[in-house]
Short mmCIF file of C-alpha atoms in Angstrom, two decimals:
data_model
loop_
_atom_site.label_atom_id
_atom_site.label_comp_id
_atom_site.label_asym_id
_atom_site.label_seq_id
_atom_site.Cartn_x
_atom_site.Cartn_y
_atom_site.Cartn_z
CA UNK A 208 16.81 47.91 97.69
CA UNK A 209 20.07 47.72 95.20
CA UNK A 210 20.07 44.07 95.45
CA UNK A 211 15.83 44.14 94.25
CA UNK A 212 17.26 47.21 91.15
CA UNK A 213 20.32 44.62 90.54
CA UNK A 214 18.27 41.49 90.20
CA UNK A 215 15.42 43.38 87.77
CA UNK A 216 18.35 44.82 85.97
CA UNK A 217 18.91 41.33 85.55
CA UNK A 218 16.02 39.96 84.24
CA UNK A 219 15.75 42.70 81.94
CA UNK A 220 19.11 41.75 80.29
CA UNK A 221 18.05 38.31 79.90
CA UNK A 222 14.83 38.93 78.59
CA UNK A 223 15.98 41.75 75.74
CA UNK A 224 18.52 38.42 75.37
CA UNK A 225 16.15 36.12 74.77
CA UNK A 226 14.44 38.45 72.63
CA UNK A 227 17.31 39.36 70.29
CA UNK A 228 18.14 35.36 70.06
CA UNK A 229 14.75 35.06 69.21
CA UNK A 230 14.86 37.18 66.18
CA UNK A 231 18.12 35.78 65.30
CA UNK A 232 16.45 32.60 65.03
CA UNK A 233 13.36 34.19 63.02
CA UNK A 234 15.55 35.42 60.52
CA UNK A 235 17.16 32.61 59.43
CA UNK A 236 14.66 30.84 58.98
CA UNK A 237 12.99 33.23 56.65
CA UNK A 238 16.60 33.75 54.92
CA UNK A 239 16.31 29.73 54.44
CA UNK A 240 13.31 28.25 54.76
CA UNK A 241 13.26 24.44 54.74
CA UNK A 242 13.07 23.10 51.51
CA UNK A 243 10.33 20.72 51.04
CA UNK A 244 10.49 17.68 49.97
CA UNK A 245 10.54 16.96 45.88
CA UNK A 246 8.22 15.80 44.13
CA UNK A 247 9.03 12.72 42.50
CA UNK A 248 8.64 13.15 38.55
CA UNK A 249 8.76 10.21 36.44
CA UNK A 250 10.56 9.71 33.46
CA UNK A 251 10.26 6.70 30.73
CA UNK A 252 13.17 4.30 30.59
CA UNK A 253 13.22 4.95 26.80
CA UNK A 254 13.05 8.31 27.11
CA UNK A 255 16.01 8.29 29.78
CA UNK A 256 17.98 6.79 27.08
CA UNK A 257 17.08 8.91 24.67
CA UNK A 258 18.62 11.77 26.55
CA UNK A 259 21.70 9.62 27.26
CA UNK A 260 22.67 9.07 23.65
CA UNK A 261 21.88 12.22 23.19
CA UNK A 262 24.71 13.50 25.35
CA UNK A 263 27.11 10.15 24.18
CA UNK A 264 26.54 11.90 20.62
CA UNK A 265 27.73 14.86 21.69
CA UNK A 266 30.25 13.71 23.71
CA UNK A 267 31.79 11.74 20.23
CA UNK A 268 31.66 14.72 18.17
CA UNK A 269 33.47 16.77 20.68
CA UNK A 270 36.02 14.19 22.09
CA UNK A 271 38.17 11.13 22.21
CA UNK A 272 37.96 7.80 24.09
CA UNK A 273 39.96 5.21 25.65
CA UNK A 274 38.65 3.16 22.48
CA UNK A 275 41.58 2.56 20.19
CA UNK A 276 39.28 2.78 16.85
CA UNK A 277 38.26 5.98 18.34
CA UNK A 278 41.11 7.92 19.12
CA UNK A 279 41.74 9.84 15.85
CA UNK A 280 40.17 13.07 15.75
CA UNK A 281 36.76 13.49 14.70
CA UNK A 282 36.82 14.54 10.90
CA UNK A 283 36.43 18.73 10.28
CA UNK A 284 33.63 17.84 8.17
CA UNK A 285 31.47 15.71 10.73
CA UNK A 286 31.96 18.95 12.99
CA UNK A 287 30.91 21.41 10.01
CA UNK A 288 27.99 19.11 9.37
CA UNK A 289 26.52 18.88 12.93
CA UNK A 290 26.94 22.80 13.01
CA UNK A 291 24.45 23.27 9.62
CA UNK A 292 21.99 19.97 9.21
CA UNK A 293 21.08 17.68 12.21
CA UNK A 294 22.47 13.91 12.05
CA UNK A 295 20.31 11.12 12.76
CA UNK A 296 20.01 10.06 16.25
CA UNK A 297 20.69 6.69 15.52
CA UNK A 298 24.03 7.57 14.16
CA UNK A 299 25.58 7.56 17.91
CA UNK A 300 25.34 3.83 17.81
CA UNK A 301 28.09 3.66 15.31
CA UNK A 302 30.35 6.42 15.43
CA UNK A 303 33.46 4.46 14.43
CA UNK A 304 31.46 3.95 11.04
CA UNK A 305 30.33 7.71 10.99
CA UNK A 306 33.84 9.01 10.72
CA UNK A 307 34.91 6.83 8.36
CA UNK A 308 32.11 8.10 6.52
CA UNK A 309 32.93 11.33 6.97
CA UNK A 310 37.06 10.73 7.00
CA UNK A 311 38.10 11.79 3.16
CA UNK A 312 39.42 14.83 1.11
CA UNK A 313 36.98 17.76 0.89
CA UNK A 314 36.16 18.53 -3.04
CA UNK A 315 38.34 15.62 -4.23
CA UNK A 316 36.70 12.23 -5.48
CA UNK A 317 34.34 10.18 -2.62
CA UNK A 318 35.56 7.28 -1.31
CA UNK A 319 33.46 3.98 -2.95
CA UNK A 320 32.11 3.12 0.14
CA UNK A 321 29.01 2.03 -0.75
CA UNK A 322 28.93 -1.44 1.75
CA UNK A 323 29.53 1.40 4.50
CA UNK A 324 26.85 3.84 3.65
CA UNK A 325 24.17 0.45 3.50
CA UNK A 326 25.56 -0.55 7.06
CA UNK A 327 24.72 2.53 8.36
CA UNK A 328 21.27 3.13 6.89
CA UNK A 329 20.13 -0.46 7.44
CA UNK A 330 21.24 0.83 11.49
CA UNK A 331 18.96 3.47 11.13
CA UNK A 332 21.30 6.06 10.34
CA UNK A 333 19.73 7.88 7.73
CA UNK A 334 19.84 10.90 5.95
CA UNK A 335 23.37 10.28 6.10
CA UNK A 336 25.46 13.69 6.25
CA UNK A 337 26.34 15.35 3.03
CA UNK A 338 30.08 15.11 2.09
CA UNK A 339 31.73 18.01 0.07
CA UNK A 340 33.16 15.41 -2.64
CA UNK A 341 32.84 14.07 -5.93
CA UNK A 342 31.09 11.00 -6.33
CA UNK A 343 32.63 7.99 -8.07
CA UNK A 344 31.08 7.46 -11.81
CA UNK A 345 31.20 4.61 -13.86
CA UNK A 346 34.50 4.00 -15.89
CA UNK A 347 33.03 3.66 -19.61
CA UNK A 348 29.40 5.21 -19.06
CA UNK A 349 27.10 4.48 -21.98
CA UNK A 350 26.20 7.15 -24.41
CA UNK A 351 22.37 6.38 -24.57
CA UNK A 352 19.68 4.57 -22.18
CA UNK A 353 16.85 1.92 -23.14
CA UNK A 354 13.87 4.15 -23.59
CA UNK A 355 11.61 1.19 -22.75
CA UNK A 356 11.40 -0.01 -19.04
CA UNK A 357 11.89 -3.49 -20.44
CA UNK A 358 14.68 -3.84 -22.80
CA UNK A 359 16.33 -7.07 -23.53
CA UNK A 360 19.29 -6.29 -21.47
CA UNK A 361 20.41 -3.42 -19.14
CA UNK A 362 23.64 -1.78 -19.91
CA UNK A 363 26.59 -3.03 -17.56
CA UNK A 364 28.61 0.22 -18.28
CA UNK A 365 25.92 2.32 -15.79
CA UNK A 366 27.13 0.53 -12.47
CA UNK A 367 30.20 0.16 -10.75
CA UNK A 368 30.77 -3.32 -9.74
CA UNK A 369 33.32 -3.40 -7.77
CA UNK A 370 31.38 -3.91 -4.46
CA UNK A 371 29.66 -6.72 -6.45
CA UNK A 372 29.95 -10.64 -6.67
CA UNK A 373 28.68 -10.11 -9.67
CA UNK A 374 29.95 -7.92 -12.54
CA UNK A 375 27.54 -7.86 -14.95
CA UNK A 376 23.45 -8.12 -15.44
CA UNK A 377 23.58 -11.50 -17.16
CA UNK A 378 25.01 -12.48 -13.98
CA UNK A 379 22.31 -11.52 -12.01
CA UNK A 380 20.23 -12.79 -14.18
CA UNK A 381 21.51 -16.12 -13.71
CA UNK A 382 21.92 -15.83 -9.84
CA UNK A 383 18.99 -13.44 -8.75
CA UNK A 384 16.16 -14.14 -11.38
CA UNK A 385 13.29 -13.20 -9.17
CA UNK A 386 14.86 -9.95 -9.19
CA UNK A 387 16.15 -9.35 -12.51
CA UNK A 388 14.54 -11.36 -15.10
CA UNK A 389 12.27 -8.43 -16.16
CA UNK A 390 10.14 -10.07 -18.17
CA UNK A 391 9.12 -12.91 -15.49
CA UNK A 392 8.82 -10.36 -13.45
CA UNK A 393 6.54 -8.68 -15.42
CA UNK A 394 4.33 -12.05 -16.20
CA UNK A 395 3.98 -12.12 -12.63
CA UNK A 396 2.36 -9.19 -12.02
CA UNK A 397 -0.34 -9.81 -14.96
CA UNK A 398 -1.12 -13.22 -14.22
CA UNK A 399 -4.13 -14.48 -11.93
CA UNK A 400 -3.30 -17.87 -11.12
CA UNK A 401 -4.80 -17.82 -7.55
CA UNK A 402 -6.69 -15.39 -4.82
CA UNK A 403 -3.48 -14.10 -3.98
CA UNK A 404 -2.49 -12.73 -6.93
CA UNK A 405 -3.95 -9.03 -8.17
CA UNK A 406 -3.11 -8.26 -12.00
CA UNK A 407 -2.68 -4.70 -12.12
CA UNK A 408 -4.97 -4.50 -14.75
CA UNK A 409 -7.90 -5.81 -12.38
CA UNK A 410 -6.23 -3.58 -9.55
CA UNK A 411 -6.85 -0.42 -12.01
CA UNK A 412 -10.60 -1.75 -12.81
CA UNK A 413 -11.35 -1.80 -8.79
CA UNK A 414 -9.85 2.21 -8.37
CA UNK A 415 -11.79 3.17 -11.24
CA UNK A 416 -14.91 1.39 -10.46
CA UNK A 417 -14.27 3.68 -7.02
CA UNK A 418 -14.56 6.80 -9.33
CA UNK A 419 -11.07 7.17 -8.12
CA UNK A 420 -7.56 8.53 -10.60
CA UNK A 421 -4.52 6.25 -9.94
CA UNK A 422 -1.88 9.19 -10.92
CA UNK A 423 1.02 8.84 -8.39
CA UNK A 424 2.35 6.58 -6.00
CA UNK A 425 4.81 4.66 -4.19
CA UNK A 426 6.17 0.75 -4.55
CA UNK A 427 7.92 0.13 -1.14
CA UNK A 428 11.05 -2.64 -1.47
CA UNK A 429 10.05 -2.40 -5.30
CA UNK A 430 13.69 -3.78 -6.10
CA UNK A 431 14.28 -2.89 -9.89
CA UNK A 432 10.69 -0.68 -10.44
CA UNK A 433 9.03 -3.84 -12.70
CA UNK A 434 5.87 -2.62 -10.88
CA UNK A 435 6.52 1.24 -11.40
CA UNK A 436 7.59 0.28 -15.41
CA UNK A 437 4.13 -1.89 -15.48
CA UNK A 438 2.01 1.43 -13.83
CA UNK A 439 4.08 3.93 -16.51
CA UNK A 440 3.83 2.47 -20.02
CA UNK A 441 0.09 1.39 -19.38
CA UNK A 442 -1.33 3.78 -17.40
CA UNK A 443 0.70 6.77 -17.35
CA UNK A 444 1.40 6.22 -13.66
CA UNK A 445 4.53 8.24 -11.75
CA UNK A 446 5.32 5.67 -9.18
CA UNK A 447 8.53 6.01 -6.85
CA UNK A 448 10.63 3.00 -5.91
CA UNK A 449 11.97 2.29 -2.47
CA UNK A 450 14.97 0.43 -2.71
CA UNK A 451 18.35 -0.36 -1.09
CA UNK A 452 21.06 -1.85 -3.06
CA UNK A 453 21.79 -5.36 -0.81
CA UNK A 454 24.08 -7.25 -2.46
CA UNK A 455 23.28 -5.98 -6.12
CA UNK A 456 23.01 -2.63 -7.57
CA UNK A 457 19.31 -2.51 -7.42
CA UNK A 458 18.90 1.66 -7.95
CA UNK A 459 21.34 1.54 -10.47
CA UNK A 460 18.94 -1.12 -12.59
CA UNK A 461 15.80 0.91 -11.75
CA UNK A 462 17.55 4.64 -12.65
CA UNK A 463 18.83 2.18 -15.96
CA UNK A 464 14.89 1.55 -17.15
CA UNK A 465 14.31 5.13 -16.61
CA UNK A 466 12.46 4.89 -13.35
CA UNK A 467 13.38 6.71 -10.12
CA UNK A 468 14.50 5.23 -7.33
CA UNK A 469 14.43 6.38 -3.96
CA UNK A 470 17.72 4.46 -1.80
CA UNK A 471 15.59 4.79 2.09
CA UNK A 472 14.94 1.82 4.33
CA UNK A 473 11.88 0.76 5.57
CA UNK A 474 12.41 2.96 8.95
CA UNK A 475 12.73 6.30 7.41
CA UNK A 476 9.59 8.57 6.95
CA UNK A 477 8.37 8.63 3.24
CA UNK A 478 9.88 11.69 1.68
CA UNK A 479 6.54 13.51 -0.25
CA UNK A 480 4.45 15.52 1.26
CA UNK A 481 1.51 14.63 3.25
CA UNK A 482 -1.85 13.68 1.06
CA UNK A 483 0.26 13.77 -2.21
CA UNK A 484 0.36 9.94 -3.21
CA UNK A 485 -2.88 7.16 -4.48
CA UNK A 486 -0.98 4.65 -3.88
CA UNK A 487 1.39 2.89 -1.65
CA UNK A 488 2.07 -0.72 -2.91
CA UNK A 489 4.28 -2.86 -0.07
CA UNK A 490 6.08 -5.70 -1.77
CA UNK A 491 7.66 -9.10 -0.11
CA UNK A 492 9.87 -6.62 1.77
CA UNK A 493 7.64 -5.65 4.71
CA UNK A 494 6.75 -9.22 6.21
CA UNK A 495 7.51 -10.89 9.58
CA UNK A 496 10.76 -10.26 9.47
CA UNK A 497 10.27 -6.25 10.01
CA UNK A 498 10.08 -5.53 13.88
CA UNK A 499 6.29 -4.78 14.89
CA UNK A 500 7.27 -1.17 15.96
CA UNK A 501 8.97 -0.22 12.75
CA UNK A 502 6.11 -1.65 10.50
CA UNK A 503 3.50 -0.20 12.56
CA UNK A 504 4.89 3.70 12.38
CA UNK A 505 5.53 2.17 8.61
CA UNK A 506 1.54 1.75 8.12
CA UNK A 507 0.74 5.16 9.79
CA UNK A 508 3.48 7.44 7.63
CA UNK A 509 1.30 5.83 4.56
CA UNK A 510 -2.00 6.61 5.84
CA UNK A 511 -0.24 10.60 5.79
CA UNK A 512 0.99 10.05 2.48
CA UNK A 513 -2.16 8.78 0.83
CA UNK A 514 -5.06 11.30 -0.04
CA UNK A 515 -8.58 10.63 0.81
CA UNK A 516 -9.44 7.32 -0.60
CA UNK A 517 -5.94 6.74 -1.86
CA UNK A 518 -5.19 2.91 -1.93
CA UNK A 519 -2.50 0.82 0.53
CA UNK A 520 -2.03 -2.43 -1.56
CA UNK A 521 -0.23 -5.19 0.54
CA UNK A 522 1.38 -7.83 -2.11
CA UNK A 523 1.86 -11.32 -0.74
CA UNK A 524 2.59 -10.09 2.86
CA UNK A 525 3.47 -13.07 5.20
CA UNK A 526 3.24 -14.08 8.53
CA UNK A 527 2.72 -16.80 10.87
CA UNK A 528 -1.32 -17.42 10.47
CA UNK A 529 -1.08 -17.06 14.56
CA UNK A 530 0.75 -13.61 13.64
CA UNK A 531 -1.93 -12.63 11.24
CA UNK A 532 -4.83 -12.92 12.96
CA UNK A 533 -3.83 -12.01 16.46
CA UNK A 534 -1.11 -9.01 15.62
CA UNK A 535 -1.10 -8.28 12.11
CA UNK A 536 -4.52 -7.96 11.50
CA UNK A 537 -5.64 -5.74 14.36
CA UNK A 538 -2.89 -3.47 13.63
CA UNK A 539 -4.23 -3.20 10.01
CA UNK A 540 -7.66 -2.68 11.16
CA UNK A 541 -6.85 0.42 13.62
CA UNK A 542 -6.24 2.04 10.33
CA UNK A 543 -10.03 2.44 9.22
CA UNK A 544 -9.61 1.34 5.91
CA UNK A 545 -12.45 -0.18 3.98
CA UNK A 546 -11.18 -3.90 3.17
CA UNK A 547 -11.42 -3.93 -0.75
CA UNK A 548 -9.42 -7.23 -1.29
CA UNK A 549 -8.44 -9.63 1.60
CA UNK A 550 -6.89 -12.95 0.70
CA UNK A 551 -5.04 -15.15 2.59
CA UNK A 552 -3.33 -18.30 1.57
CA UNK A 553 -0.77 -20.96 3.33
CA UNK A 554 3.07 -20.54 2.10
CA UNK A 555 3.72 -24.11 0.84
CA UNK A 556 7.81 -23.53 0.75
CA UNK A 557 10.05 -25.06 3.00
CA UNK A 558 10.21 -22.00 5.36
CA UNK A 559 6.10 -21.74 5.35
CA UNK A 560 5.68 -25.33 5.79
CA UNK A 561 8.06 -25.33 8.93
CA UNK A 562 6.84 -22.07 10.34
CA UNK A 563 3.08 -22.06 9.61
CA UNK A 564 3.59 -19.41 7.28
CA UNK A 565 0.72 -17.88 5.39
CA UNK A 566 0.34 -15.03 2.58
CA UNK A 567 -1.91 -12.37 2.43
CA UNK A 568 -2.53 -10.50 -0.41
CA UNK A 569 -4.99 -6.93 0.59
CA UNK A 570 -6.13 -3.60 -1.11
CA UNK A 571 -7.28 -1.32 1.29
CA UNK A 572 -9.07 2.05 1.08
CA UNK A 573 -8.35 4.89 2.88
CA UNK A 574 -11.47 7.14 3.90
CA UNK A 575 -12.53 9.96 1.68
CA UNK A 576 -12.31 12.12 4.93
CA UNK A 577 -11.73 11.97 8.72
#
């Protein structure tokens, strides 16, 4: 009889065992359940990088390298800067260039460093930061300004020229004529001598046929504004210049004829507001040589720009013919524009002969509404 009570005495001990391991075991696993397994997410390669020069920007704001060229402190005003305006994402590509931008004497005279501000917006590094500085002026600035866009010689006294080859207009006249003899320049753009060519006289007869007012507008790589000069003493026509000064002091010789330049590259977003401008003329700047991405966000940023049945005008645009009609054109076309003018012509230079180069010259309307 005590051995039967000892054994059940027993089993009761190992089942209220069993039992308490049991709950043991419960409660874990409700403390920590199993995770399950994640769900893979994935991210673009560009957008991956993105993010990582993101973080490298940071990273050369707020610290040193191993780099010797980077091992001086950041400038206080590239850190004040960063804390009150954003700087341009592309500016972590070159931040050896960015402090030396940014490396001078707060509310003293800038540093001349033009060739250093062009390296960094032709890198996409644009708006540059503002700098608490004076900038440089002329030496001997002239006491008046040709009233007339054309005058028979721009003053030399309104640019600095010490970044220049050249030091003087005559110069450039002489070495650069295609740029600043005004008054070929100006022949060119009223001539007809072949399909490819518009006079702006005709171009103003097809917008007003349209029932349509020509009033503002943009010239995109306009160089020295002849076009903008051309649009303001005979029609009365505001028109903004895009320009960089490469090699010659392009704004300077625009602001001289009393047009307004506007010193942006091709890349950056048009600075008006959207459905403000008539007209967006594109010059022998945008061709081939612009990379397909860049000239295609180009196109779009004008189609915002331009009001309803505002005018993109493409001026002796060129391209491989293979180019045109299998990239160029389609990417034109997505736009919706009515084809107004659409000439194209083989490039008989050197360059066009070797490369199978053509022109186009095309005025394009934008829809009265979408």
């Amino acid at each position: 009889m005590a051995f039967a009570m000892g054994f059940n005495f027993l089993l009761l001990l190992a089942m209220a065992a069993t039992n308490i391991l049991s709950l043991y075991h419960l409660s874990l696993t409700f403390r920590s359940p199993k995770p399950s397994p994640p769900i893979p997410i994935h991210i673009p390669q560009h957008l991956l990088r993105h993010l990582n020069d993101i973080r490298a920007t940071i990273n050369h704001l707020t610290a040193s390298t191993s780099d010797p060229k980077r091992t001086s402190p950041v400038p206080h005003d590239l850190i004040l800067h960063s804390q009150v305006a954003p700087i341009a994402s592309s500016c972590h590509r070159h931040p050896y260039l960015l402090r030396r931008y940014m490396n001078y004497t707060p509310f003293s005279t800038c540093p001349y460093d033009l060739d250093l501000q062009e390296t960094l917006i032709l890198n996409g590094c644009h708006p540059l930061p503002r700098r608490r500085c004076f900038s440089k002026t002329p030496p001997k600035p002239t006491s008046s300004l040709p009233l007339n866009p054309f005058p028979t010689a721009l003053p030399d006294s309104s640019v600095i020229w010490t970044k220049y080859s050249c030091k003087s207009f005559a110069c450039l006249l002489q070495n650069n004529p295609i740029d600043f003899d005004l008054n070929a320049r100006r022949s060119s753009l009223l001539k007809y001598a072949s399909e490819l060519d518009l006079p702006v006289n005709r171009f103003m007869q097809l917008a007003k046929s349209a029932n349509f007012v020509i009033r503002l507008g943009i010239d995109i790589g306009g160089g020295t504004g002849t076009f903008a000069a051309l649009m303001k003493i005979f029609y009365n026509v505001t028109m903004l210049t895009t320009t960089l000064n490469v090699n010659a002091p392009y704004s300077e010789a625009a602001a001289a004829r009393g047009l307004m330049p506007l010193h942006v590259p091709l890349q950056q977003r048009l600075p008006v507001f959207d459905g403000t401008m008539d007209l967006v003329r594109c010059g022998r700047a945008v061709n081939r040589w612009i990379p397909l991405p860049v000239m295609e966000f180009m196109f779009y940023d004008v189609d915002r720009v331009l009001r309803g049945g505002g005018y993109l005008w493409l001026d002796r645009f060129f391209s491989k013919a293979m180019d045109l009609e299998e990239v160029y054109e389609p990417m034109i076309g997505k736009l919706g524009y009515k084809k107004v003018k659409w000439a194209v012509a083989n490039k008989t230079d050197p360059s066009g002969l070797k490369n199978a180069e053509v022109y186009l010259t095309a005025v394009l309307q934008k829809p009265v509404s979408r």
